[in-house]
PDB file of C-alpha atoms and ligand atoms in Angstrom:
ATOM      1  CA  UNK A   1     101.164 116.786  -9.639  1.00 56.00           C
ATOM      2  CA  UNK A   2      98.436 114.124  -8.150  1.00 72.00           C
ATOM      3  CA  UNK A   3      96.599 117.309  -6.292  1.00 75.00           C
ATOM      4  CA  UNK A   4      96.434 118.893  -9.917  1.00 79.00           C
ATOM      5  CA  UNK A   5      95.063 116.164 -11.543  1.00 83.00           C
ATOM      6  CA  UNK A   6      92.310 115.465  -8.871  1.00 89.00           C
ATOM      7  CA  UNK A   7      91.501 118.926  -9.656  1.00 90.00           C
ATOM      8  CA  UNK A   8      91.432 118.628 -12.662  1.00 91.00           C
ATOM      9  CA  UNK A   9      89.480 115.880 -13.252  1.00 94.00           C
ATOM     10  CA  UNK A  10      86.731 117.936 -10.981  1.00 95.00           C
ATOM     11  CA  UNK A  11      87.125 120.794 -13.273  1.00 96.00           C
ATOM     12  CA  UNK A  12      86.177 118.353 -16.343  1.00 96.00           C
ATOM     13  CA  UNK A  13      83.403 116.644 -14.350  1.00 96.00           C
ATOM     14  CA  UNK A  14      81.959 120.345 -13.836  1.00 96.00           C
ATOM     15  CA  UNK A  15      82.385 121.546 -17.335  1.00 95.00           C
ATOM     16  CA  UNK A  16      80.864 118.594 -18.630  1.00 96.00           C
ATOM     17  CA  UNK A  17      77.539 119.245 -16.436  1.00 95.00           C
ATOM     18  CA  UNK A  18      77.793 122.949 -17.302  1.00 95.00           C
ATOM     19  CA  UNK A  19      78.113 122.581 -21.214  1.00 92.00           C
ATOM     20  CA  UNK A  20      75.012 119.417 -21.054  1.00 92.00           C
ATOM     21  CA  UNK A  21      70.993 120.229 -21.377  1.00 89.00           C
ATOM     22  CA  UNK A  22      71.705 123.140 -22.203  1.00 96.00           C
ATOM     23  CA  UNK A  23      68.412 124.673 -24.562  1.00 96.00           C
ATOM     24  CA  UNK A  24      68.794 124.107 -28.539  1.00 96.00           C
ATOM     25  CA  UNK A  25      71.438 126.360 -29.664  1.00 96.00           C
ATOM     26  CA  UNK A  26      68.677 126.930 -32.621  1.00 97.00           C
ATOM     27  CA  UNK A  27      66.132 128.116 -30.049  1.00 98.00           C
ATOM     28  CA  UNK A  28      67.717 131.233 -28.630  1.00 98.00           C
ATOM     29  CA  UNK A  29      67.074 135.212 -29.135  1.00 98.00           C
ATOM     30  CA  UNK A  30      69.087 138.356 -27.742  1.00 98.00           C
ATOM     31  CA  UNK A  31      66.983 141.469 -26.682  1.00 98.00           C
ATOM     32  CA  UNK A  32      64.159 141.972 -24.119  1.00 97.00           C
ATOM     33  CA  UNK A  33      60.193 141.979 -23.891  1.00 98.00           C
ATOM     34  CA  UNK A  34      58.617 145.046 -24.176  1.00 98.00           C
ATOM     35  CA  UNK A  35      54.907 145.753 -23.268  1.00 97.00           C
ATOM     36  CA  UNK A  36      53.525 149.238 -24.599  1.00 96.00           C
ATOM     37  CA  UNK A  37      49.898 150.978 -24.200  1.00 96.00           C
ATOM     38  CA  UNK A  38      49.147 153.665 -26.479  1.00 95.00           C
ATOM     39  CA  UNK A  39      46.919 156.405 -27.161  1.00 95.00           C
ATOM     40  CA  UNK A  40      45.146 156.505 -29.630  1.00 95.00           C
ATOM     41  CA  UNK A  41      44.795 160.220 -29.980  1.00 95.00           C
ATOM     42  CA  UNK A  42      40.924 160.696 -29.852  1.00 96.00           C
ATOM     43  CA  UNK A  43      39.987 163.040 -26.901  1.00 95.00           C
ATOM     44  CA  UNK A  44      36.730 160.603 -25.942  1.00 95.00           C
ATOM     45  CA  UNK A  45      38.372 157.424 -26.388  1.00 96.00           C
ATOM     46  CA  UNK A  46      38.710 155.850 -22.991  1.00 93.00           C
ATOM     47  CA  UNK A  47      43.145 156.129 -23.799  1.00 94.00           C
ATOM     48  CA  UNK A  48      43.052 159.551 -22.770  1.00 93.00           C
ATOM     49  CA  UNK A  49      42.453 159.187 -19.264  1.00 92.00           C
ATOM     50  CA  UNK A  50      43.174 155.505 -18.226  1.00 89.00           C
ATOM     51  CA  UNK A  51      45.511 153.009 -19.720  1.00 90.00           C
ATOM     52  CA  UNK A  52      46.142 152.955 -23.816  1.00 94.00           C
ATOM     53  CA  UNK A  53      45.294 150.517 -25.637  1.00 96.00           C
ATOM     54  CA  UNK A  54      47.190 147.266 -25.678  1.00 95.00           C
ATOM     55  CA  UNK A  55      49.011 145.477 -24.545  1.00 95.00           C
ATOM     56  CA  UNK A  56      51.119 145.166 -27.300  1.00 97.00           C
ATOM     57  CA  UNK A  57      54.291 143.275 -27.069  1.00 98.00           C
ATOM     58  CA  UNK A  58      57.697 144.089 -28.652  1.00 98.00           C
ATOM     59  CA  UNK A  59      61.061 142.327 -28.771  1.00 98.00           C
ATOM     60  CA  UNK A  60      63.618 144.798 -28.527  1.00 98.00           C
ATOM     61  CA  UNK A  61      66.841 144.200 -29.654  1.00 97.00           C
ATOM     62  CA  UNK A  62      70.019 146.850 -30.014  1.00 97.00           C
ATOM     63  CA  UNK A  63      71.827 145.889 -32.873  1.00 96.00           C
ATOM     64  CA  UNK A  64      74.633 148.889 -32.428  1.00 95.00           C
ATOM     65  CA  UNK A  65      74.856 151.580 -30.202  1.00 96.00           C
ATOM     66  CA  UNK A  66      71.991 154.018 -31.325  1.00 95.00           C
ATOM     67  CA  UNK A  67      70.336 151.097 -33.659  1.00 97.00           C
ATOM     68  CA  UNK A  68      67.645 148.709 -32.764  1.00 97.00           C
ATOM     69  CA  UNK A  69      65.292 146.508 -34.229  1.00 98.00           C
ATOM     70  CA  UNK A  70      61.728 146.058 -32.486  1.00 97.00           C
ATOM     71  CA  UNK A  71      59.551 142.973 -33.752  1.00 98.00           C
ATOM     72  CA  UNK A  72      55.908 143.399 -32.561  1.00 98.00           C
ATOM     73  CA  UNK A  73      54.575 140.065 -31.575  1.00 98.00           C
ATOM     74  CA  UNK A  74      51.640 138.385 -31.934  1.00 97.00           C
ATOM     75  CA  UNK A  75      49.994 136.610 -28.541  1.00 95.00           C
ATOM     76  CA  UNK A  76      50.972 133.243 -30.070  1.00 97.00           C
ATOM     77  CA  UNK A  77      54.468 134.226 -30.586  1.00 97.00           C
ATOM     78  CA  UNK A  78      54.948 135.890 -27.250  1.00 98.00           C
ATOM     79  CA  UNK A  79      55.680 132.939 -25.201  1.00 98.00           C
ATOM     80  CA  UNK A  80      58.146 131.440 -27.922  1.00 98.00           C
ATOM     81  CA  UNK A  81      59.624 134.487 -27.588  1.00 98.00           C
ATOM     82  CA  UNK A  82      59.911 134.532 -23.543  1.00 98.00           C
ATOM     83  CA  UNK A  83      61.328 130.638 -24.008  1.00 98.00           C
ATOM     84  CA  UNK A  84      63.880 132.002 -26.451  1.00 98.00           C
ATOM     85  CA  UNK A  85      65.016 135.032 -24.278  1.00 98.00           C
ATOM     86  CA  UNK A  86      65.102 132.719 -21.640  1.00 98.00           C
ATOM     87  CA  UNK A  87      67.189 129.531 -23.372  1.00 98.00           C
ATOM     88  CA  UNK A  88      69.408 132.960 -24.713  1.00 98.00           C
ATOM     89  CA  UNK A  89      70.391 133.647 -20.905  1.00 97.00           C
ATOM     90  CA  UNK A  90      71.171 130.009 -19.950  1.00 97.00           C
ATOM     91  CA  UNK A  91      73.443 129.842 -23.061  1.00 97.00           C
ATOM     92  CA  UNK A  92      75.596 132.752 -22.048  1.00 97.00           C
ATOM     93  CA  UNK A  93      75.569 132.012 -18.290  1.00 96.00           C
ATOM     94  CA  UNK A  94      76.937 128.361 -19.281  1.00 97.00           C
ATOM     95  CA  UNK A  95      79.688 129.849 -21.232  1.00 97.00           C
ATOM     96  CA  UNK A  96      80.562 132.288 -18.321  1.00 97.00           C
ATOM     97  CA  UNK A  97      80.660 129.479 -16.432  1.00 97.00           C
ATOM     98  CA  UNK A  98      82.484 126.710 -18.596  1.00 97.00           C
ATOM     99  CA  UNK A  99      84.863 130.026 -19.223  1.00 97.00           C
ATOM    100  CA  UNK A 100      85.625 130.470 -15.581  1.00 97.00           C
ATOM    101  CA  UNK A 101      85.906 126.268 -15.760  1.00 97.00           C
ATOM    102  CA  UNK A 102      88.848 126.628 -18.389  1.00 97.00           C
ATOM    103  CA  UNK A 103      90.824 129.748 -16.671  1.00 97.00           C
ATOM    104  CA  UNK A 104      90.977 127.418 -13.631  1.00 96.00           C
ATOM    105  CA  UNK A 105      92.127 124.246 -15.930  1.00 95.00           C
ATOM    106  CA  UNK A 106      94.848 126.461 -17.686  1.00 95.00           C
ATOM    107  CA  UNK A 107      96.462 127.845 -14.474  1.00 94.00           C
ATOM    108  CA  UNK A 108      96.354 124.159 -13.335  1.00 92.00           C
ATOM    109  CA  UNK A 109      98.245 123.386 -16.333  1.00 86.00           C
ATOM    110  CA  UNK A 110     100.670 126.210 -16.027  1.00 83.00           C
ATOM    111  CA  UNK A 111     101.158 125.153 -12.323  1.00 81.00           C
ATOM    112  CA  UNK A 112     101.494 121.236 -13.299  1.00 79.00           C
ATOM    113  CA  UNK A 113     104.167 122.412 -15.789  1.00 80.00           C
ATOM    114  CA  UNK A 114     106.002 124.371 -13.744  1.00 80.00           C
ATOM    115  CA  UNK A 115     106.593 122.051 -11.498  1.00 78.00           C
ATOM    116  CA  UNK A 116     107.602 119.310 -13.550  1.00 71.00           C
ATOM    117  CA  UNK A 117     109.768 121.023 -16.049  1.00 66.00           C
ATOM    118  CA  UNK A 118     113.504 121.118 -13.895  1.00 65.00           C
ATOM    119  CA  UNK A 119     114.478 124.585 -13.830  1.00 61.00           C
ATOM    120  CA  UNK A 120     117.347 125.641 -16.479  1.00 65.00           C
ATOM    121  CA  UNK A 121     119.758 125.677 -13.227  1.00 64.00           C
ATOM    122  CA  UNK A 122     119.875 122.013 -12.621  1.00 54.00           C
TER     123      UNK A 122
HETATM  124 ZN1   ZN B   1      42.012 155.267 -27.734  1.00 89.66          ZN
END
């Protein structure tokens, strides 16, 4: 029962650091950066041989299978939108984490249980 609650209290200790600075909840944005060149469709236009025009910038994000919204973004609102991709990943790798924390805590629990609940034999 002690060893359980030393581990315990670890598991706590590292679910508090996981779930703290994380980003602003507020500040976050599913989908990914996508930079496109295009042509422009005039045969003397430098486009048709080298590199389209651009870059522009799109976020992409698939709302459901087959559906997906693209936002094309201005150069101001590019890096807002890298920051928010980014804070997006640290959310969900925190709650993979703090989930993994709290599978651990409840087998603890199960364990701590077991072994101080007498069996229905005695
Ligand atoms: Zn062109």
């Amino acid at each position: 029962m002690r060893k359980h609650a030393g581990q315990a209290k670890k598991l706590f200790k590292r679910r508090e650091v996981l779930a703290s600075g994380l980003p602003a909840l507020a500040e976050i944005v599913r989908g990914s950066l996508v930079t496109r060149y295009r042509r422009c469709g005039k045969p003397t236009c430098h486009c048709a041989k080298g590199r389209g025009h651009g870059p522009a910038h799109y976020l992409v994000v698939t709302l459901k299978p087959g559906k997906t919204e693209q936002i094309l973004l201005s150069q101001e609102m590019l890096p807002v939108a890298q920051q928010f991709l980014h804070n997006y990943k640290r959310w969900w790798a925190a709650v993979e984490k703090v989930s993994a924390v709290n599978r651990r805590l409840l087998r603890l629990r199960v364990a701590a249980l077991r072994e101080w609940r007498p069996t229905p034999c005695e």
